[in-house]
Amino acid sequence: MSRMEYYVLEHDRRLPANGANLAFPERMLRGYGHAEQQEIVYVKPGNSLTSSSLIEHPILLVSEELRAIINKQIPEIAYKSVIVMDLKQQGQFDYAWMDFQEIACLAPDRTETDNGQVHTIWVDPEALREAAIFQIPYYRSRVLVARVDVAESLLRKSLYGLRIRPIRLTGGEA
């Protein structure tokens, strides 16, 4: 396996998670290919939205600012626009649903976690060869992972609500 460093891009857990507060259209929940090019998502009544760079569940959404930075480095990643409407606060927030490449977790039973955070995950080293940023489906969630050069560029931007931490990707015989 190569010596390339990888980092998890995740929602900063010191902030409230937004995903459960949002009502997604059924077509979005069926998958990226079923969604329209522009979607509107509403904050559920009685809830509010804390604006941050990443919404993780049930669909991985990135802020428009984060999307622009990623697309500047990796322009071939397709995306769909998602407007999150918060009627209570009378605001709208622009997000993107990016079509990140998926790399399979080869040995979920050998994945190392601590307090729900994945620290080591088994993947196919050949799948990483060209991938600068990708997602790894892991049980009922997705881990968004970036190569060191992408992670460094994001760290320089100080994006609100985005946490970047190292992850060990290992491969070989599972």
Short mmCIF file of N, CA and C in Angstrom, two decimals:
data_model
loop_
_atom_site.label_atom_id
_atom_site.label_comp_id
_atom_site.label_asym_id
_atom_site.label_seq_id
_atom_site.Cartn_x
_atom_site.Cartn_y
_atom_site.Cartn_z
N MET A 1 0.85 -1.19 0.00
CA MET A 1 0.00 0.00 0.00
C MET A 1 0.89 1.24 0.00
N SER A 2 0.49 2.25 -0.72
CA SER A 2 1.28 3.47 -0.82
C SER A 2 1.36 4.20 0.52
N ARG A 3 2.27 5.13 0.60
CA ARG A 3 2.48 5.90 1.82
C ARG A 3 1.70 7.22 1.81
N MET A 4 0.78 7.38 0.90
CA MET A 4 0.01 8.61 0.80
C MET A 4 -0.78 8.82 2.09
N GLU A 5 -0.85 10.05 2.55
CA GLU A 5 -1.63 10.39 3.74
C GLU A 5 -3.04 10.75 3.31
N TYR A 6 -4.01 10.33 4.13
CA TYR A 6 -5.42 10.62 3.87
C TYR A 6 -6.06 11.21 5.12
N TYR A 7 -7.10 12.01 4.89
CA TYR A 7 -7.78 12.69 5.98
C TYR A 7 -9.29 12.59 5.81
N VAL A 8 -9.98 12.44 6.92
CA VAL A 8 -11.43 12.43 6.93
C VAL A 8 -11.91 13.87 6.98
N LEU A 9 -12.90 14.18 6.15
CA LEU A 9 -13.58 15.47 6.19
C LEU A 9 -14.93 15.19 6.82
N GLU A 10 -15.19 15.82 7.96
CA GLU A 10 -16.44 15.52 8.66
C GLU A 10 -16.99 16.76 9.34
N HIS A 11 -18.26 16.65 9.71
CA HIS A 11 -18.95 17.69 10.47
C HIS A 11 -18.29 17.82 11.83
N ASP A 12 -18.03 19.03 12.25
CA ASP A 12 -17.46 19.29 13.57
C ASP A 12 -18.49 18.94 14.62
N ARG A 13 -18.21 17.94 15.41
CA ARG A 13 -19.18 17.43 16.38
C ARG A 13 -19.47 18.39 17.54
N ARG A 14 -18.75 19.48 17.63
CA ARG A 14 -19.06 20.49 18.65
C ARG A 14 -20.29 21.30 18.25
N LEU A 15 -20.67 21.21 16.98
CA LEU A 15 -21.86 21.91 16.47
C LEU A 15 -23.02 20.94 16.37
N PRO A 16 -24.24 21.42 16.46
CA PRO A 16 -25.39 20.53 16.28
C PRO A 16 -25.39 19.92 14.89
N ALA A 17 -25.75 18.65 14.81
CA ALA A 17 -25.88 17.98 13.51
C ALA A 17 -27.19 18.44 12.88
N ASN A 18 -27.18 18.69 11.59
CA ASN A 18 -28.36 19.25 10.92
C ASN A 18 -29.22 18.22 10.20
N GLY A 19 -28.65 17.10 9.82
CA GLY A 19 -29.34 16.16 8.96
C GLY A 19 -30.72 15.75 9.42
N ALA A 20 -30.87 15.46 10.72
CA ALA A 20 -32.16 15.02 11.24
C ALA A 20 -33.19 16.14 11.23
N ASN A 21 -32.75 17.38 11.12
CA ASN A 21 -33.65 18.53 11.10
C ASN A 21 -34.21 18.83 9.71
N LEU A 22 -33.77 18.07 8.70
CA LEU A 22 -34.14 18.38 7.33
C LEU A 22 -35.11 17.35 6.76
N ALA A 23 -36.03 17.85 5.95
CA ALA A 23 -36.98 16.98 5.25
C ALA A 23 -36.53 16.89 3.78
N PHE A 24 -36.00 15.73 3.41
CA PHE A 24 -35.51 15.52 2.05
C PHE A 24 -36.63 14.93 1.19
N PRO A 25 -36.71 15.35 -0.08
CA PRO A 25 -37.66 14.70 -1.00
C PRO A 25 -37.31 13.22 -1.15
N GLU A 26 -38.32 12.41 -1.32
CA GLU A 26 -38.13 10.96 -1.44
C GLU A 26 -37.15 10.60 -2.56
N ARG A 27 -37.19 11.33 -3.67
CA ARG A 27 -36.30 11.00 -4.79
C ARG A 27 -34.83 11.17 -4.39
N MET A 28 -34.53 12.14 -3.54
CA MET A 28 -33.15 12.31 -3.08
C MET A 28 -32.71 11.12 -2.22
N LEU A 29 -33.62 10.64 -1.40
CA LEU A 29 -33.30 9.51 -0.53
C LEU A 29 -33.06 8.23 -1.32
N ARG A 30 -33.58 8.17 -2.56
CA ARG A 30 -33.35 7.00 -3.42
C ARG A 30 -31.97 7.01 -4.05
N GLY A 31 -31.29 8.16 -4.04
CA GLY A 31 -29.93 8.21 -4.57
C GLY A 31 -29.67 9.38 -5.49
N TYR A 32 -28.39 9.64 -5.69
CA TYR A 32 -27.94 10.77 -6.49
C TYR A 32 -28.56 10.78 -7.89
N GLY A 33 -28.62 9.65 -8.53
CA GLY A 33 -29.14 9.55 -9.88
C GLY A 33 -30.61 9.87 -10.01
N HIS A 34 -31.36 9.82 -8.91
CA HIS A 34 -32.80 10.09 -8.93
C HIS A 34 -33.13 11.57 -8.69
N ALA A 35 -32.17 12.32 -8.17
CA ALA A 35 -32.42 13.71 -7.80
C ALA A 35 -32.39 14.63 -9.03
N GLU A 36 -33.09 15.73 -8.93
CA GLU A 36 -33.08 16.76 -9.96
C GLU A 36 -31.76 17.52 -9.88
N GLN A 37 -31.45 18.30 -10.91
CA GLN A 37 -30.21 19.08 -10.91
C GLN A 37 -30.21 20.14 -9.81
N GLN A 38 -31.41 20.62 -9.47
CA GLN A 38 -31.54 21.54 -8.34
C GLN A 38 -32.68 21.05 -7.47
N GLU A 39 -32.41 20.89 -6.20
CA GLU A 39 -33.41 20.41 -5.25
C GLU A 39 -33.61 21.44 -4.15
N ILE A 40 -34.80 21.40 -3.55
CA ILE A 40 -35.09 22.24 -2.39
C ILE A 40 -35.38 21.31 -1.22
N VAL A 41 -34.71 21.56 -0.12
CA VAL A 41 -34.87 20.79 1.10
C VAL A 41 -35.34 21.78 2.17
N TYR A 42 -36.28 21.35 2.99
CA TYR A 42 -36.82 22.24 4.02
C TYR A 42 -36.40 21.79 5.40
N VAL A 43 -36.18 22.78 6.28
CA VAL A 43 -35.95 22.49 7.68
C VAL A 43 -37.31 22.10 8.26
N LYS A 44 -37.33 20.99 9.00
CA LYS A 44 -38.59 20.51 9.58
C LYS A 44 -39.15 21.53 10.56
N PRO A 45 -40.50 21.63 10.63
CA PRO A 45 -41.12 22.58 11.56
C PRO A 45 -40.64 22.33 13.00
N GLY A 46 -40.36 23.44 13.69
CA GLY A 46 -39.91 23.35 15.07
C GLY A 46 -38.41 23.16 15.21
N ASN A 47 -37.71 23.00 14.10
CA ASN A 47 -36.26 22.84 14.13
C ASN A 47 -35.60 24.06 13.49
N SER A 48 -34.29 24.12 13.62
CA SER A 48 -33.55 25.21 12.97
C SER A 48 -32.27 24.64 12.38
N LEU A 49 -31.64 25.44 11.56
CA LEU A 49 -30.43 25.02 10.87
C LEU A 49 -29.25 25.83 11.38
N THR A 50 -28.18 25.14 11.72
CA THR A 50 -26.93 25.80 12.05
C THR A 50 -26.07 25.71 10.80
N SER A 51 -25.78 26.84 10.20
CA SER A 51 -25.02 26.84 8.95
C SER A 51 -23.61 26.32 9.19
N SER A 52 -23.23 25.29 8.44
CA SER A 52 -21.89 24.75 8.53
C SER A 52 -21.48 24.23 7.16
N SER A 53 -20.23 23.83 7.04
CA SER A 53 -19.69 23.43 5.74
C SER A 53 -20.12 22.04 5.30
N LEU A 54 -20.65 21.25 6.22
CA LEU A 54 -20.95 19.86 5.90
C LEU A 54 -22.20 19.39 6.63
N ILE A 55 -23.09 18.73 5.91
CA ILE A 55 -24.22 18.02 6.50
C ILE A 55 -23.99 16.56 6.12
N GLU A 56 -23.93 15.68 7.11
CA GLU A 56 -23.52 14.30 6.83
C GLU A 56 -24.66 13.32 6.61
N HIS A 57 -25.75 13.45 7.33
CA HIS A 57 -26.78 12.41 7.28
C HIS A 57 -28.14 13.01 6.97
N PRO A 58 -29.01 12.35 6.27
CA PRO A 58 -28.82 11.06 5.62
C PRO A 58 -28.12 11.17 4.27
N ILE A 59 -27.94 12.40 3.80
CA ILE A 59 -27.27 12.65 2.52
C ILE A 59 -26.10 13.58 2.80
N LEU A 60 -24.97 13.31 2.18
CA LEU A 60 -23.77 14.11 2.38
C LEU A 60 -23.85 15.37 1.52
N LEU A 61 -24.05 16.50 2.18
CA LEU A 61 -24.12 17.79 1.49
C LEU A 61 -22.93 18.64 1.92
N VAL A 62 -22.36 19.38 0.98
CA VAL A 62 -21.26 20.28 1.29
C VAL A 62 -21.70 21.71 0.97
N SER A 63 -21.18 22.66 1.73
CA SER A 63 -21.53 24.06 1.48
C SER A 63 -21.05 24.46 0.10
N GLU A 64 -21.66 25.48 -0.44
CA GLU A 64 -21.28 25.97 -1.77
C GLU A 64 -19.82 26.41 -1.77
N GLU A 65 -19.35 26.99 -0.68
CA GLU A 65 -17.95 27.41 -0.58
C GLU A 65 -17.01 26.20 -0.63
N LEU A 66 -17.34 25.14 0.09
CA LEU A 66 -16.54 23.92 0.07
C LEU A 66 -16.57 23.28 -1.31
N ARG A 67 -17.74 23.25 -1.94
CA ARG A 67 -17.86 22.69 -3.29
C ARG A 67 -16.96 23.43 -4.28
N ALA A 68 -16.94 24.76 -4.20
CA ALA A 68 -16.13 25.55 -5.12
C ALA A 68 -14.64 25.25 -4.94
N ILE A 69 -14.20 25.08 -3.73
CA ILE A 69 -12.80 24.77 -3.47
C ILE A 69 -12.45 23.39 -4.03
N ILE A 70 -13.32 22.42 -3.79
CA ILE A 70 -13.08 21.06 -4.28
C ILE A 70 -13.09 21.05 -5.81
N ASN A 71 -14.08 21.72 -6.42
CA ASN A 71 -14.17 21.72 -7.88
C ASN A 71 -13.03 22.49 -8.54
N LYS A 72 -12.43 23.42 -7.83
CA LYS A 72 -11.27 24.12 -8.37
C LYS A 72 -10.10 23.15 -8.51
N GLN A 73 -9.93 22.26 -7.53
CA GLN A 73 -8.85 21.28 -7.57
C GLN A 73 -9.20 20.06 -8.41
N ILE A 74 -10.47 19.66 -8.37
CA ILE A 74 -10.92 18.45 -9.06
C ILE A 74 -12.19 18.81 -9.84
N PRO A 75 -12.04 19.44 -11.00
CA PRO A 75 -13.22 19.95 -11.73
C PRO A 75 -14.15 18.88 -12.28
N GLU A 76 -13.72 17.66 -12.39
CA GLU A 76 -14.56 16.62 -13.00
C GLU A 76 -15.63 16.05 -12.07
N ILE A 77 -15.63 16.44 -10.80
CA ILE A 77 -16.66 15.92 -9.89
C ILE A 77 -17.98 16.64 -10.16
N ALA A 78 -18.97 15.87 -10.57
CA ALA A 78 -20.31 16.42 -10.83
C ALA A 78 -21.00 16.75 -9.51
N TYR A 79 -21.98 17.64 -9.57
CA TYR A 79 -22.74 17.98 -8.37
C TYR A 79 -24.12 18.47 -8.75
N LYS A 80 -24.99 18.41 -7.75
CA LYS A 80 -26.34 18.96 -7.90
C LYS A 80 -26.53 20.01 -6.82
N SER A 81 -27.20 21.09 -7.16
CA SER A 81 -27.44 22.18 -6.21
C SER A 81 -28.59 21.83 -5.28
N VAL A 82 -28.41 22.14 -4.02
CA VAL A 82 -29.45 21.90 -3.01
C VAL A 82 -29.62 23.19 -2.21
N ILE A 83 -30.84 23.71 -2.24
CA ILE A 83 -31.15 24.89 -1.44
C ILE A 83 -31.88 24.42 -0.19
N VAL A 84 -31.32 24.76 0.95
CA VAL A 84 -31.96 24.40 2.22
C VAL A 84 -32.73 25.62 2.70
N MET A 85 -34.05 25.47 2.80
CA MET A 85 -34.93 26.57 3.20
C MET A 85 -35.28 26.43 4.68
N ASP A 86 -35.03 27.49 5.42
CA ASP A 86 -35.39 27.54 6.83
C ASP A 86 -36.48 28.61 6.97
N LEU A 87 -37.72 28.16 6.93
CA LEU A 87 -38.85 29.10 6.96
C LEU A 87 -38.94 29.84 8.29
N LYS A 88 -38.56 29.17 9.37
CA LYS A 88 -38.62 29.79 10.70
C LYS A 88 -37.66 30.98 10.78
N GLN A 89 -36.46 30.83 10.25
CA GLN A 89 -35.47 31.91 10.27
C GLN A 89 -35.55 32.78 9.01
N GLN A 90 -36.44 32.41 8.10
CA GLN A 90 -36.61 33.10 6.83
C GLN A 90 -35.28 33.21 6.10
N GLY A 91 -34.60 32.07 6.01
CA GLY A 91 -33.31 32.06 5.33
C GLY A 91 -33.18 30.88 4.40
N GLN A 92 -32.23 30.98 3.52
CA GLN A 92 -31.92 29.86 2.65
C GLN A 92 -30.41 29.71 2.60
N PHE A 93 -29.97 28.48 2.48
CA PHE A 93 -28.56 28.14 2.50
C PHE A 93 -28.26 27.28 1.28
N ASP A 94 -27.18 27.61 0.59
CA ASP A 94 -26.80 26.89 -0.62
C ASP A 94 -25.82 25.77 -0.30
N TYR A 95 -26.18 24.58 -0.72
CA TYR A 95 -25.34 23.40 -0.55
C TYR A 95 -25.22 22.69 -1.89
N ALA A 96 -24.34 21.72 -1.93
CA ALA A 96 -24.18 20.90 -3.13
C ALA A 96 -24.13 19.43 -2.71
N TRP A 97 -24.69 18.61 -3.55
CA TRP A 97 -24.61 17.16 -3.38
C TRP A 97 -23.63 16.70 -4.45
N MET A 98 -22.41 16.41 -4.03
CA MET A 98 -21.35 16.07 -4.97
C MET A 98 -21.34 14.57 -5.22
N ASP A 99 -21.08 14.22 -6.45
CA ASP A 99 -21.05 12.82 -6.86
C ASP A 99 -19.64 12.25 -6.65
N PHE A 100 -19.26 12.12 -5.36
CA PHE A 100 -17.94 11.61 -5.02
C PHE A 100 -17.83 10.14 -5.38
N GLN A 101 -16.67 9.76 -5.89
CA GLN A 101 -16.39 8.36 -6.17
C GLN A 101 -16.53 7.55 -4.89
N GLU A 102 -17.08 6.35 -5.01
CA GLU A 102 -17.18 5.45 -3.86
C GLU A 102 -16.10 4.40 -3.94
N ILE A 103 -15.45 4.18 -2.82
CA ILE A 103 -14.47 3.11 -2.69
C ILE A 103 -14.96 2.19 -1.58
N ALA A 104 -15.06 0.91 -1.89
CA ALA A 104 -15.66 -0.04 -0.96
C ALA A 104 -14.76 -0.30 0.25
N CYS A 105 -15.40 -0.47 1.38
CA CYS A 105 -14.73 -0.93 2.60
C CYS A 105 -14.65 -2.45 2.47
N LEU A 106 -13.42 -3.00 2.42
CA LEU A 106 -13.24 -4.42 2.17
C LEU A 106 -13.49 -5.30 3.39
N ALA A 107 -13.22 -4.79 4.57
CA ALA A 107 -13.35 -5.61 5.78
C ALA A 107 -13.98 -4.78 6.90
N PRO A 108 -15.31 -4.59 6.85
CA PRO A 108 -15.95 -3.78 7.89
C PRO A 108 -15.69 -4.28 9.31
N ASP A 109 -15.54 -5.60 9.45
CA ASP A 109 -15.30 -6.16 10.79
C ASP A 109 -13.89 -5.84 11.30
N ARG A 110 -12.98 -5.40 10.44
CA ARG A 110 -11.63 -5.06 10.86
C ARG A 110 -11.41 -3.54 10.93
N THR A 111 -12.46 -2.78 10.70
CA THR A 111 -12.38 -1.33 10.79
C THR A 111 -12.22 -0.93 12.25
N GLU A 112 -11.29 -0.03 12.50
CA GLU A 112 -11.04 0.44 13.86
C GLU A 112 -11.78 1.75 14.08
N THR A 113 -12.58 1.78 15.14
CA THR A 113 -13.35 2.98 15.47
C THR A 113 -13.17 3.30 16.95
N ASP A 114 -13.48 4.53 17.30
CA ASP A 114 -13.47 4.98 18.68
C ASP A 114 -14.56 6.04 18.82
N ASN A 115 -15.53 5.79 19.66
CA ASN A 115 -16.65 6.71 19.86
C ASN A 115 -17.34 7.07 18.55
N GLY A 116 -17.50 6.10 17.67
CA GLY A 116 -18.18 6.31 16.41
C GLY A 116 -17.33 6.93 15.31
N GLN A 117 -16.07 7.25 15.60
CA GLN A 117 -15.18 7.81 14.59
C GLN A 117 -14.30 6.71 14.02
N VAL A 118 -14.25 6.62 12.71
CA VAL A 118 -13.44 5.63 12.03
C VAL A 118 -11.99 6.12 12.01
N HIS A 119 -11.06 5.24 12.44
CA HIS A 119 -9.64 5.59 12.45
C HIS A 119 -8.84 4.77 11.45
N THR A 120 -9.22 3.53 11.21
CA THR A 120 -8.55 2.67 10.24
C THR A 120 -9.61 1.93 9.46
N ILE A 121 -9.44 1.88 8.14
CA ILE A 121 -10.42 1.21 7.30
C ILE A 121 -9.67 0.47 6.18
N TRP A 122 -10.18 -0.69 5.81
CA TRP A 122 -9.57 -1.53 4.78
C TRP A 122 -10.19 -1.23 3.43
N VAL A 123 -9.35 -0.89 2.46
CA VAL A 123 -9.81 -0.57 1.11
C VAL A 123 -8.88 -1.22 0.08
N ASP A 124 -9.30 -1.22 -1.16
CA ASP A 124 -8.49 -1.72 -2.26
C ASP A 124 -7.47 -0.64 -2.65
N PRO A 125 -6.16 -0.93 -2.52
CA PRO A 125 -5.16 0.09 -2.84
C PRO A 125 -5.22 0.55 -4.30
N GLU A 126 -5.64 -0.32 -5.20
CA GLU A 126 -5.74 0.05 -6.62
C GLU A 126 -6.83 1.11 -6.83
N ALA A 127 -7.88 1.07 -6.03
CA ALA A 127 -8.97 2.04 -6.17
C ALA A 127 -8.52 3.44 -5.77
N LEU A 128 -7.49 3.53 -4.93
CA LEU A 128 -7.00 4.83 -4.46
C LEU A 128 -6.08 5.52 -5.45
N ARG A 129 -5.63 4.80 -6.43
CA ARG A 129 -4.59 5.28 -7.34
C ARG A 129 -4.86 6.68 -7.89
N GLU A 130 -6.04 6.93 -8.38
CA GLU A 130 -6.37 8.22 -9.00
C GLU A 130 -7.29 9.09 -8.15
N ALA A 131 -7.70 8.60 -7.01
CA ALA A 131 -8.71 9.30 -6.22
C ALA A 131 -8.09 10.37 -5.32
N ALA A 132 -8.54 11.61 -5.49
CA ALA A 132 -8.09 12.70 -4.64
C ALA A 132 -9.05 12.94 -3.48
N ILE A 133 -10.33 12.66 -3.73
CA ILE A 133 -11.36 12.76 -2.69
C ILE A 133 -12.42 11.73 -3.04
N PHE A 134 -12.90 11.03 -2.03
CA PHE A 134 -13.84 9.93 -2.26
C PHE A 134 -14.60 9.64 -0.99
N GLN A 135 -15.64 8.81 -1.13
CA GLN A 135 -16.41 8.40 0.04
C GLN A 135 -16.34 6.89 0.18
N ILE A 136 -16.34 6.45 1.44
CA ILE A 136 -16.31 5.03 1.74
C ILE A 136 -17.59 4.71 2.50
N PRO A 137 -18.49 3.94 1.89
CA PRO A 137 -19.69 3.54 2.63
C PRO A 137 -19.27 2.63 3.80
N TYR A 138 -19.75 2.96 4.97
CA TYR A 138 -19.43 2.18 6.16
C TYR A 138 -20.70 2.05 7.00
N TYR A 139 -21.26 0.87 7.03
CA TYR A 139 -22.54 0.60 7.66
C TYR A 139 -23.58 1.59 7.17
N ARG A 140 -24.18 2.38 8.05
CA ARG A 140 -25.26 3.27 7.62
C ARG A 140 -24.78 4.70 7.35
N SER A 141 -23.47 4.88 7.22
CA SER A 141 -22.95 6.22 6.98
C SER A 141 -21.93 6.19 5.85
N ARG A 142 -21.34 7.32 5.59
CA ARG A 142 -20.30 7.43 4.57
C ARG A 142 -19.16 8.24 5.18
N VAL A 143 -17.96 7.78 4.94
CA VAL A 143 -16.78 8.50 5.40
C VAL A 143 -16.21 9.23 4.20
N LEU A 144 -16.12 10.56 4.28
CA LEU A 144 -15.56 11.37 3.20
C LEU A 144 -14.06 11.52 3.46
N VAL A 145 -13.24 11.08 2.49
CA VAL A 145 -11.80 11.03 2.67
C VAL A 145 -11.13 11.82 1.55
N ALA A 146 -10.06 12.55 1.91
CA ALA A 146 -9.31 13.34 0.93
C ALA A 146 -7.82 13.06 1.06
N ARG A 147 -7.15 13.15 -0.07
CA ARG A 147 -5.70 13.06 -0.08
C ARG A 147 -5.12 14.26 0.67
N VAL A 148 -3.89 14.16 1.10
CA VAL A 148 -3.25 15.20 1.90
C VAL A 148 -3.26 16.56 1.20
N ASP A 149 -3.04 16.63 -0.11
CA ASP A 149 -3.01 17.92 -0.81
C ASP A 149 -4.37 18.61 -0.79
N VAL A 150 -5.43 17.84 -0.92
CA VAL A 150 -6.79 18.41 -0.87
C VAL A 150 -7.09 18.87 0.55
N ALA A 151 -6.75 18.04 1.54
CA ALA A 151 -7.00 18.39 2.94
C ALA A 151 -6.25 19.66 3.32
N GLU A 152 -5.01 19.79 2.89
CA GLU A 152 -4.23 21.00 3.20
C GLU A 152 -4.87 22.25 2.61
N SER A 153 -5.36 22.16 1.39
CA SER A 153 -5.99 23.34 0.78
C SER A 153 -7.26 23.72 1.53
N LEU A 154 -7.99 22.74 2.03
CA LEU A 154 -9.20 23.04 2.80
C LEU A 154 -8.85 23.62 4.16
N LEU A 155 -7.79 23.14 4.77
CA LEU A 155 -7.37 23.69 6.07
C LEU A 155 -7.01 25.17 5.97
N ARG A 156 -6.43 25.55 4.84
CA ARG A 156 -6.05 26.95 4.65
C ARG A 156 -7.26 27.88 4.59
N LYS A 157 -8.43 27.34 4.27
CA LYS A 157 -9.63 28.16 4.11
C LYS A 157 -10.41 28.36 5.40
N SER A 158 -10.11 27.59 6.45
CA SER A 158 -10.80 27.70 7.73
C SER A 158 -12.32 27.69 7.57
N LEU A 159 -12.83 26.65 6.97
CA LEU A 159 -14.25 26.53 6.73
C LEU A 159 -14.99 26.20 8.03
N TYR A 160 -16.09 26.91 8.27
CA TYR A 160 -16.84 26.75 9.51
C TYR A 160 -17.56 25.40 9.55
N GLY A 161 -17.37 24.71 10.66
CA GLY A 161 -18.09 23.45 10.87
C GLY A 161 -17.45 22.25 10.20
N LEU A 162 -16.25 22.41 9.64
CA LEU A 162 -15.56 21.30 8.99
C LEU A 162 -14.39 20.86 9.86
N ARG A 163 -14.36 19.59 10.17
CA ARG A 163 -13.25 19.01 10.93
C ARG A 163 -12.47 18.11 10.00
N ILE A 164 -11.15 18.22 10.05
CA ILE A 164 -10.27 17.41 9.22
C ILE A 164 -9.33 16.66 10.15
N ARG A 165 -9.35 15.33 10.04
CA ARG A 165 -8.50 14.52 10.91
C ARG A 165 -7.92 13.36 10.12
N PRO A 166 -6.77 12.85 10.54
CA PRO A 166 -6.13 11.77 9.79
C PRO A 166 -6.90 10.46 9.88
N ILE A 167 -6.75 9.64 8.85
CA ILE A 167 -7.31 8.30 8.84
C ILE A 167 -6.26 7.38 8.21
N ARG A 168 -6.23 6.16 8.66
CA ARG A 168 -5.31 5.17 8.10
C ARG A 168 -6.09 4.27 7.17
N LEU A 169 -5.70 4.28 5.90
CA LEU A 169 -6.31 3.38 4.92
C LEU A 169 -5.32 2.25 4.70
N THR A 170 -5.79 1.04 4.86
CA THR A 170 -4.91 -0.10 4.71
C THR A 170 -5.55 -1.10 3.76
N GLY A 171 -4.73 -1.87 3.10
CA GLY A 171 -5.23 -2.82 2.13
C GLY A 171 -4.47 -4.13 2.20
N GLY A 172 -4.69 -4.96 1.22
CA GLY A 172 -4.04 -6.25 1.20
C GLY A 172 -5.03 -7.34 1.54
N GLU A 173 -4.53 -8.41 2.06
CA GLU A 173 -5.40 -9.54 2.41
C GLU A 173 -6.29 -9.18 3.58
N ALA A 174 -7.57 -9.28 3.40
CA ALA A 174 -8.52 -8.98 4.48
C ALA A 174 -8.87 -10.19 5.19
#
